[in-house]
PDB file of C-alpha atoms in Angstrom:
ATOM      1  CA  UNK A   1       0.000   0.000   0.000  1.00  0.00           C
ATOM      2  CA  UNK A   2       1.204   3.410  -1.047  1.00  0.00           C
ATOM      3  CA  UNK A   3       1.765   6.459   1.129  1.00  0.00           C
ATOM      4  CA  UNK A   4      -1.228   7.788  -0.895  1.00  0.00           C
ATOM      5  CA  UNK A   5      -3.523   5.385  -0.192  1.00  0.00           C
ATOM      6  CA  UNK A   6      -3.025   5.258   3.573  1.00  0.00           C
ATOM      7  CA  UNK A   7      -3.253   9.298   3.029  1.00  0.00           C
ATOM      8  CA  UNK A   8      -6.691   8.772   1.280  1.00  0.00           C
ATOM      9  CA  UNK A   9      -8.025   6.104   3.455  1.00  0.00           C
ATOM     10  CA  UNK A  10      -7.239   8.056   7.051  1.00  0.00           C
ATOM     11  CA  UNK A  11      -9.023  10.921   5.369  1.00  0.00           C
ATOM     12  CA  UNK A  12     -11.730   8.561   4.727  1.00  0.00           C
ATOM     13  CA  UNK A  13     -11.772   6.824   7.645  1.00  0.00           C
ATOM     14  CA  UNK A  14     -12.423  10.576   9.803  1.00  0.00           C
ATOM     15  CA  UNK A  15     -15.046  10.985   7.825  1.00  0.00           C
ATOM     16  CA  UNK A  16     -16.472   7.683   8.546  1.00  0.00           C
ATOM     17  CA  UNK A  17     -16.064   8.209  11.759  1.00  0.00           C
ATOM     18  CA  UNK A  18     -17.947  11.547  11.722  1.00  0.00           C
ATOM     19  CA  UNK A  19     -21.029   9.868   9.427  1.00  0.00           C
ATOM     20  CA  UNK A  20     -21.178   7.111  12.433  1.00  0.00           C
ATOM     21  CA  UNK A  21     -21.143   9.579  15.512  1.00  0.00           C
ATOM     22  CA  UNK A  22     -23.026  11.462  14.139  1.00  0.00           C
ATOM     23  CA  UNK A  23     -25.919   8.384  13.694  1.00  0.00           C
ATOM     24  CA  UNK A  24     -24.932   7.405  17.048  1.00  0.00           C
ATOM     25  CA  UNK A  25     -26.050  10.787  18.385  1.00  0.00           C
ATOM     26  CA  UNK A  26     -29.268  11.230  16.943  1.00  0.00           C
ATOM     27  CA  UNK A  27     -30.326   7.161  17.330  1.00  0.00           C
ATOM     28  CA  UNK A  28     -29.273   7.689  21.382  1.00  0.00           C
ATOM     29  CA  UNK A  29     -26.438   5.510  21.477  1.00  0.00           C
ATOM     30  CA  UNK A  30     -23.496   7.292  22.642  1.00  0.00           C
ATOM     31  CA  UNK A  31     -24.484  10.431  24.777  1.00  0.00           C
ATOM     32  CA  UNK A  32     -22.714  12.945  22.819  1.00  0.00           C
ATOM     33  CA  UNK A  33     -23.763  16.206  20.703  1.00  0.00           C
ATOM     34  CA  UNK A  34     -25.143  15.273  16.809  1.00  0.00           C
ATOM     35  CA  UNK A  35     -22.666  17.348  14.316  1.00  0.00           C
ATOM     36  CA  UNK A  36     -25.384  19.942  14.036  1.00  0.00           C
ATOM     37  CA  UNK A  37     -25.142  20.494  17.814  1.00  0.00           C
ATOM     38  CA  UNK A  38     -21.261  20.526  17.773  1.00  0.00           C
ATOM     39  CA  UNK A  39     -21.582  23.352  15.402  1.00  0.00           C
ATOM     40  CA  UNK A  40     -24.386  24.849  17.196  1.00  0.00           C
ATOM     41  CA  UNK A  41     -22.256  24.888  20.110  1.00  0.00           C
ATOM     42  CA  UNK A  42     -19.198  26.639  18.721  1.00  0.00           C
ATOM     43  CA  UNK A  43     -21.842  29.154  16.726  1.00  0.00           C
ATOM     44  CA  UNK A  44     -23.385  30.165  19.954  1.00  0.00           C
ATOM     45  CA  UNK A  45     -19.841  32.240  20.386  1.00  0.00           C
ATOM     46  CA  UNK A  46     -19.561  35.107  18.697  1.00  0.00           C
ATOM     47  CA  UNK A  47     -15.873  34.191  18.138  1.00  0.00           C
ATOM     48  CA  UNK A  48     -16.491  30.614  17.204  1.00  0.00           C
ATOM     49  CA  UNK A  49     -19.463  31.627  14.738  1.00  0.00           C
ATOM     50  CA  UNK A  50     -16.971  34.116  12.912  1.00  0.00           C
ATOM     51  CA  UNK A  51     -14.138  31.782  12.892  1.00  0.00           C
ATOM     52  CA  UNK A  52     -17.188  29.184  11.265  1.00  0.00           C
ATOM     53  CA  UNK A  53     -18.448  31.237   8.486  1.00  0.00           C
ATOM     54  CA  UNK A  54     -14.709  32.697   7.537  1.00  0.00           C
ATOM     55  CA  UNK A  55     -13.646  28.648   7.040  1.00  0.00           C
ATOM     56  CA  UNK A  56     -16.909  27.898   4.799  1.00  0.00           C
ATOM     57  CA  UNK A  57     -16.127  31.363   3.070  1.00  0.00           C
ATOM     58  CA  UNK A  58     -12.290  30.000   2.707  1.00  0.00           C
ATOM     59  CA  UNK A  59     -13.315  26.516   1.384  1.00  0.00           C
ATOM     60  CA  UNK A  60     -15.503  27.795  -1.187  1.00  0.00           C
ATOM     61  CA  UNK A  61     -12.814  30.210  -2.852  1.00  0.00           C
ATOM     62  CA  UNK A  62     -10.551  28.021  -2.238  1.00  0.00           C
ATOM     63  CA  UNK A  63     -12.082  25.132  -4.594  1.00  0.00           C
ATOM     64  CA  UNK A  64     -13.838  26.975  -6.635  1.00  0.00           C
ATOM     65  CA  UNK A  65     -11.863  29.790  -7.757  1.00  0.00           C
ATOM     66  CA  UNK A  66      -8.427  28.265  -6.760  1.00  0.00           C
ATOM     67  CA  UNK A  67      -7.998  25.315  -7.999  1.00  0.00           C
ATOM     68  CA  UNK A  68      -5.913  24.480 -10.737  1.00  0.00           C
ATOM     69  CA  UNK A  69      -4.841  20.977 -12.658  1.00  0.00           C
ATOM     70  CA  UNK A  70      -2.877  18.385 -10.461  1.00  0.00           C
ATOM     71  CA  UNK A  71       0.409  18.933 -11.369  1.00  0.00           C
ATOM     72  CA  UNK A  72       1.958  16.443 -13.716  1.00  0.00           C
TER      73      UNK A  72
ATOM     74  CA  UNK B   1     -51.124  37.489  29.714  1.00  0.00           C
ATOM     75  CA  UNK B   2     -52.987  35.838  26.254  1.00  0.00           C
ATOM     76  CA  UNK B   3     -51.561  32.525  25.410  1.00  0.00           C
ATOM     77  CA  UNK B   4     -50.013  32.401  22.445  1.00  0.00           C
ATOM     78  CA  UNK B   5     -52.337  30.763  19.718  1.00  0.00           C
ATOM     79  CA  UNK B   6     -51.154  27.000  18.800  1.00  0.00           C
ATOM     80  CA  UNK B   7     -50.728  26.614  15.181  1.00  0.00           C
ATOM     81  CA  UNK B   8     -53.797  24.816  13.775  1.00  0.00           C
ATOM     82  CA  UNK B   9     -52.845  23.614  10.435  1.00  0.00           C
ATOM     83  CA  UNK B  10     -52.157  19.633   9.910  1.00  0.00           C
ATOM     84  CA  UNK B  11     -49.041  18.261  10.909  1.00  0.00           C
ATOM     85  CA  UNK B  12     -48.291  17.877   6.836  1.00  0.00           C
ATOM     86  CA  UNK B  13     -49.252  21.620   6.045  1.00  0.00           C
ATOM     87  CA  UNK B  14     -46.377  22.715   8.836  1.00  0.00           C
ATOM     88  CA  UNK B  15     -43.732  20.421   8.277  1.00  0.00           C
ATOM     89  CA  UNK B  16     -44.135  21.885   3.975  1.00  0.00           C
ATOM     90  CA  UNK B  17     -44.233  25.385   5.654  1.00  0.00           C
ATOM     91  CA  UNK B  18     -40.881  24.703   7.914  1.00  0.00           C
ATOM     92  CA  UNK B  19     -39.836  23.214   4.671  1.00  0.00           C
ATOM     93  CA  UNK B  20     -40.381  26.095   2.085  1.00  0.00           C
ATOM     94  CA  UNK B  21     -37.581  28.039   2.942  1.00  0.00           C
ATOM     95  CA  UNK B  22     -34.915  25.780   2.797  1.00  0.00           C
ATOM     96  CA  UNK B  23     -36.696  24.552  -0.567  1.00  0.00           C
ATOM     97  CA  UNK B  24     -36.086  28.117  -2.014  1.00  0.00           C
ATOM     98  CA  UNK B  25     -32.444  28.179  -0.840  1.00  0.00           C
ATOM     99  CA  UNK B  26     -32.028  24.675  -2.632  1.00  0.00           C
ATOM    100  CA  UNK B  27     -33.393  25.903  -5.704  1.00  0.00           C
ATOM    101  CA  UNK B  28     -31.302  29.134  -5.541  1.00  0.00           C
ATOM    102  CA  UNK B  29     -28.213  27.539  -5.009  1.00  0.00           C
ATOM    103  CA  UNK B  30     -28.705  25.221  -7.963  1.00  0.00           C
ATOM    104  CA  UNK B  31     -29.796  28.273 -10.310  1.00  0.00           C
ATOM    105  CA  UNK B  32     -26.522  30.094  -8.926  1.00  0.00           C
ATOM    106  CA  UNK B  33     -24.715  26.868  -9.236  1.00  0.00           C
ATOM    107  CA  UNK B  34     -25.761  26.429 -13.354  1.00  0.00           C
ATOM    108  CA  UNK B  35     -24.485  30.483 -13.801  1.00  0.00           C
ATOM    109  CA  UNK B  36     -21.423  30.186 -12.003  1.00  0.00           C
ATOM    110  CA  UNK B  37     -19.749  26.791 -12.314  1.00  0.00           C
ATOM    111  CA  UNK B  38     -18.946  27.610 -15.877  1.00  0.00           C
ATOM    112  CA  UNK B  39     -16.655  30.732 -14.582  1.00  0.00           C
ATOM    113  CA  UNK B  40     -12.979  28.761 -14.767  1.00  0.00           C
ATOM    114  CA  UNK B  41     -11.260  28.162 -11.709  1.00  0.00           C
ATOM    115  CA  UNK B  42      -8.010  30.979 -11.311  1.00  0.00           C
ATOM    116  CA  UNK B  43      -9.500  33.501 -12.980  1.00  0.00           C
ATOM    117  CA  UNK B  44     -10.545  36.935 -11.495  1.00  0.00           C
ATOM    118  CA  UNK B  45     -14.520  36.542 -12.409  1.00  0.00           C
ATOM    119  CA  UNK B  46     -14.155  33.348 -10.483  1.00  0.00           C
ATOM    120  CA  UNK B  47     -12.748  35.052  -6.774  1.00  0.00           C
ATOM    121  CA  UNK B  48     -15.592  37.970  -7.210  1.00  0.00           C
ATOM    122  CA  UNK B  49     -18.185  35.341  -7.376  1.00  0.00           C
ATOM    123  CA  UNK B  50     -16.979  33.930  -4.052  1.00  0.00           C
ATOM    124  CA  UNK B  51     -16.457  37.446  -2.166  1.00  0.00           C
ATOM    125  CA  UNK B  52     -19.352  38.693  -3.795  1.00  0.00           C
ATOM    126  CA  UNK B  53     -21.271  35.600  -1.834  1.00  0.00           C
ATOM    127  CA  UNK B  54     -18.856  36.246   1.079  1.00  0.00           C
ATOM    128  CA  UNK B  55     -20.566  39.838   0.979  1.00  0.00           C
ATOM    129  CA  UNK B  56     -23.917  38.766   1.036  1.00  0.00           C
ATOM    130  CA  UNK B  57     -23.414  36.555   3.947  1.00  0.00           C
ATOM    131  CA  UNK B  58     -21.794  39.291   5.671  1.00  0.00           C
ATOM    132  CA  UNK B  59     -25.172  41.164   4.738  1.00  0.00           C
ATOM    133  CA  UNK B  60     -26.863  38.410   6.144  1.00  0.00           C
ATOM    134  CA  UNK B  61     -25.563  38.360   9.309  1.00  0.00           C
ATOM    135  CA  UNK B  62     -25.363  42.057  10.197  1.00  0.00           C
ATOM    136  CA  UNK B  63     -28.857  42.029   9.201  1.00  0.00           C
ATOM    137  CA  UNK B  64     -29.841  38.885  11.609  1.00  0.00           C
ATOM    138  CA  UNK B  65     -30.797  37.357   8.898  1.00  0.00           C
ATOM    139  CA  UNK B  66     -31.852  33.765   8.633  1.00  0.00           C
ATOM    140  CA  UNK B  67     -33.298  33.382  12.019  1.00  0.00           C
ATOM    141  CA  UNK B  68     -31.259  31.105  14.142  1.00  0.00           C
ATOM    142  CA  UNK B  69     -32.109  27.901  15.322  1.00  0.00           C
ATOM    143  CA  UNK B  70     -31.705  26.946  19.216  1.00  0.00           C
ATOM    144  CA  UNK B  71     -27.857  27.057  20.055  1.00  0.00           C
ATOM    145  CA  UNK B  72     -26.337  24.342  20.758  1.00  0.00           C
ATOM    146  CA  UNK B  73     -25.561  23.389  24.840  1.00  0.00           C
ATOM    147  CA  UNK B  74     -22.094  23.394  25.788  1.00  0.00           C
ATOM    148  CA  UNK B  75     -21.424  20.457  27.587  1.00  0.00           C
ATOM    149  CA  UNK B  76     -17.656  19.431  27.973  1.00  0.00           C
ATOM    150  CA  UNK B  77     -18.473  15.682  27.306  1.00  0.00           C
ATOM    151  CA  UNK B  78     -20.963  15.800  24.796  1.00  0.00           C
ATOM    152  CA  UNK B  79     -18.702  18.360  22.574  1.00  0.00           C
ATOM    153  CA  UNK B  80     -15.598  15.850  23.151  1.00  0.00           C
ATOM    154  CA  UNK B  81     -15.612  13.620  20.632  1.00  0.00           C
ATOM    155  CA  UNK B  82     -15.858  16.650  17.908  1.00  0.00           C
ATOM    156  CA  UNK B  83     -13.144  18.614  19.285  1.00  0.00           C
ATOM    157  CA  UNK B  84     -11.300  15.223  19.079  1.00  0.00           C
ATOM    158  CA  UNK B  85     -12.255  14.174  15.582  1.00  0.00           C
ATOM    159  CA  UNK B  86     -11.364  18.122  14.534  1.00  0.00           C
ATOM    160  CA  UNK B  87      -7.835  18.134  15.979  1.00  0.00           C
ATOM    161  CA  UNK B  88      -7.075  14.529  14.404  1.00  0.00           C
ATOM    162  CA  UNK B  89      -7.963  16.134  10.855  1.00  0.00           C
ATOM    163  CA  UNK B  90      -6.291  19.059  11.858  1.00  0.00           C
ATOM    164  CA  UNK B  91      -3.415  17.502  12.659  1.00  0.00           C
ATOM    165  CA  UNK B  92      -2.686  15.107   9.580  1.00  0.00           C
ATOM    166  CA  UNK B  93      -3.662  18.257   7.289  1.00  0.00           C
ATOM    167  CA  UNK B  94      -1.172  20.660   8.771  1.00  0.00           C
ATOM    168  CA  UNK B  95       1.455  17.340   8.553  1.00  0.00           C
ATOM    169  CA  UNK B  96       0.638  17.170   5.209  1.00  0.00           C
ATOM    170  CA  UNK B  97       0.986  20.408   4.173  1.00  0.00           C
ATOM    171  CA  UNK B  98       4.087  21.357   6.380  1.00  0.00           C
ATOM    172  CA  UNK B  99       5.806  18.595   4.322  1.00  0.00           C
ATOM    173  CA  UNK B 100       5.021  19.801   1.401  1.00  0.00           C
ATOM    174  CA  UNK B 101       1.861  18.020   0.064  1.00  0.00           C
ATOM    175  CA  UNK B 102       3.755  15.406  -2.074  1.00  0.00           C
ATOM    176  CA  UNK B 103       2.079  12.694  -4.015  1.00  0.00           C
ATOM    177  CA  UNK B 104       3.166  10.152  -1.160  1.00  0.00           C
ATOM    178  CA  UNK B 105       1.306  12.457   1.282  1.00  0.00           C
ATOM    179  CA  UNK B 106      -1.384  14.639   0.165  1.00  0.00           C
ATOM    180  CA  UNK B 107      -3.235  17.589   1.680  1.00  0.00           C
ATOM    181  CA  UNK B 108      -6.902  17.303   1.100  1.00  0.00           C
ATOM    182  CA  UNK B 109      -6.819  20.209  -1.566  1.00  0.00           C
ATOM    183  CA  UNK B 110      -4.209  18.300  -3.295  1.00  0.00           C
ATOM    184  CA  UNK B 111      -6.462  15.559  -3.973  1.00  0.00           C
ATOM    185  CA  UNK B 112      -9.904  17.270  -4.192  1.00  0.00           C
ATOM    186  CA  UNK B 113      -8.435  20.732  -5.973  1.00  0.00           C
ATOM    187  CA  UNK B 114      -8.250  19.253  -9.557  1.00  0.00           C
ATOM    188  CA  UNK B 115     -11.539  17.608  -9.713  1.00  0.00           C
ATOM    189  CA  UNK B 116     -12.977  21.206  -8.975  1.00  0.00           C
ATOM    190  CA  UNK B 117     -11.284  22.247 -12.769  1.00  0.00           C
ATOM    191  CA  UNK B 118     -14.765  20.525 -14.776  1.00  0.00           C
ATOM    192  CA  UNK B 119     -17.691  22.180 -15.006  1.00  0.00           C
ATOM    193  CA  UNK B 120     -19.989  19.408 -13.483  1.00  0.00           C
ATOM    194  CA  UNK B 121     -18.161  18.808 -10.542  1.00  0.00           C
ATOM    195  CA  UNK B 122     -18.426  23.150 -10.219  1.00  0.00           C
ATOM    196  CA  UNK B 123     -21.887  23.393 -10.251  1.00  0.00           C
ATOM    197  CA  UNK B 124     -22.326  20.334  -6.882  1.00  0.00           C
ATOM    198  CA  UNK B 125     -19.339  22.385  -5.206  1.00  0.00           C
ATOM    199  CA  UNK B 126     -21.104  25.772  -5.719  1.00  0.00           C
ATOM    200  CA  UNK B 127     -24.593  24.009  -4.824  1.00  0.00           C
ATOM    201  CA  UNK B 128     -23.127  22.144  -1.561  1.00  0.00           C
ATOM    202  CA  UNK B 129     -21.214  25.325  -0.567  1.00  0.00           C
ATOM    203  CA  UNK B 130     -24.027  27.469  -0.313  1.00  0.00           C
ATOM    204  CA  UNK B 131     -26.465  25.290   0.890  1.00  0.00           C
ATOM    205  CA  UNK B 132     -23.829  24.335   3.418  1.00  0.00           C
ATOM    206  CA  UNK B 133     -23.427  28.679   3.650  1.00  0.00           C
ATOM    207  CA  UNK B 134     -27.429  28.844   4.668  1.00  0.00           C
ATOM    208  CA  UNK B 135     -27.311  26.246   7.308  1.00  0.00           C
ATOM    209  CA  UNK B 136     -24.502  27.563   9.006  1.00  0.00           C
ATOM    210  CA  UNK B 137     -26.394  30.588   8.804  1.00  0.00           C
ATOM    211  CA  UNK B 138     -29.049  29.317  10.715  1.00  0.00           C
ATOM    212  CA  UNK B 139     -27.033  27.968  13.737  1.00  0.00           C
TER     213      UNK B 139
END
């Protein structure tokens, strides 16, 4: 297995992990926040709410007026 | 004091009402999405679409606008496993980038960054990021 594919499945395997706790918050299994709570939780700061919408603002220039051709 | 009045309508009639605005954000997005994917990627009409959203959003929030939902409780335990899962990512993306995003070990906008180049993939990325824009909105 190549340094790229343990790369891609990590990255994978977070989000996995994020898909599942998430499920296991809203079914009752684990007592923990759902995602939409998490980031309910950080928006309820001023701070955190800023430092939210300046990321989403960041990710959408950044892949959609940013990005170029892999390099060869 | 007069009670509030209960809202009356079927259960069906106020879940489509809840609904109706998200519905019109979807369906805003995806005309925005159709207009703006074709704009290519590194050009200058491409960053004022995105700070000309940015602007609006700015709008939007100086303005109170979406109402927002109940905030979220901050419970140490309960916000754990987040904070967790978010400095894990963190982590492996600034290790990735700090040595130098190679082939071997890619940053995320290493590997998703080209796909965003074709005009399909353009208009879902400009659909997801706004609809993702409106719900952060709303928290």
């Amino acid at each position: 297995m190549t340094g790229r594919a343990v790369t891609i499945t990590v990255y994978v395997l977070i989000l996995a992990t994020v898909a599942a706790l998430d499920l296991a918050a809203r079914r009752g299994w684990l007592p923990i926040l759902t995602f939409s709570g998490a980031v309910a939780t950080v928006a309820r700061f001023p701070l955190g709410r800023a430092a939210l919408l300046l990321l989403w603002w960041w990710l959408g220039w950044h892949f959609l007026a940013r990005s170029g051709p892999a390099p060869l | 004091m007069e009670e509030p009045l209960a809202d009356q309508r079927p259960a069906g009639l106020r879940e489509l009402a809840r609904a109706r605005p998200r519905l019109a954000v979807a369906v805003a997005a995806a005309a925005f999405a159709l207009i703006a994917a074709p704009i290519p990627s590194l050009t200058w009409p491409a960053t004022a679409v995105t700070l000309g959203v940015g602007t609006v959003v700015l709008f939007l929030v100086a303005s109170g606008r979406p109402g927002r939902t109940v905030p979220g409780d901050v419970t140490g335990r309960r916000f754990l496993p987040w904070l967790v899962i978010a400095a894990a990512f963190a982590l492996l993306e600034l290790a990735a980038l700090f040595t130098g995003s190679g082939p071997d070990f890619p940053t995320v906008s290493a590997l998703l960054g080209p796909v965003f180049t074709d005009t399909g993939p353009r208009v879902v990325g400009y659909f997801c990021w706004l609809c993702t824009g409106y719900w952060l909105l709303k928290r």
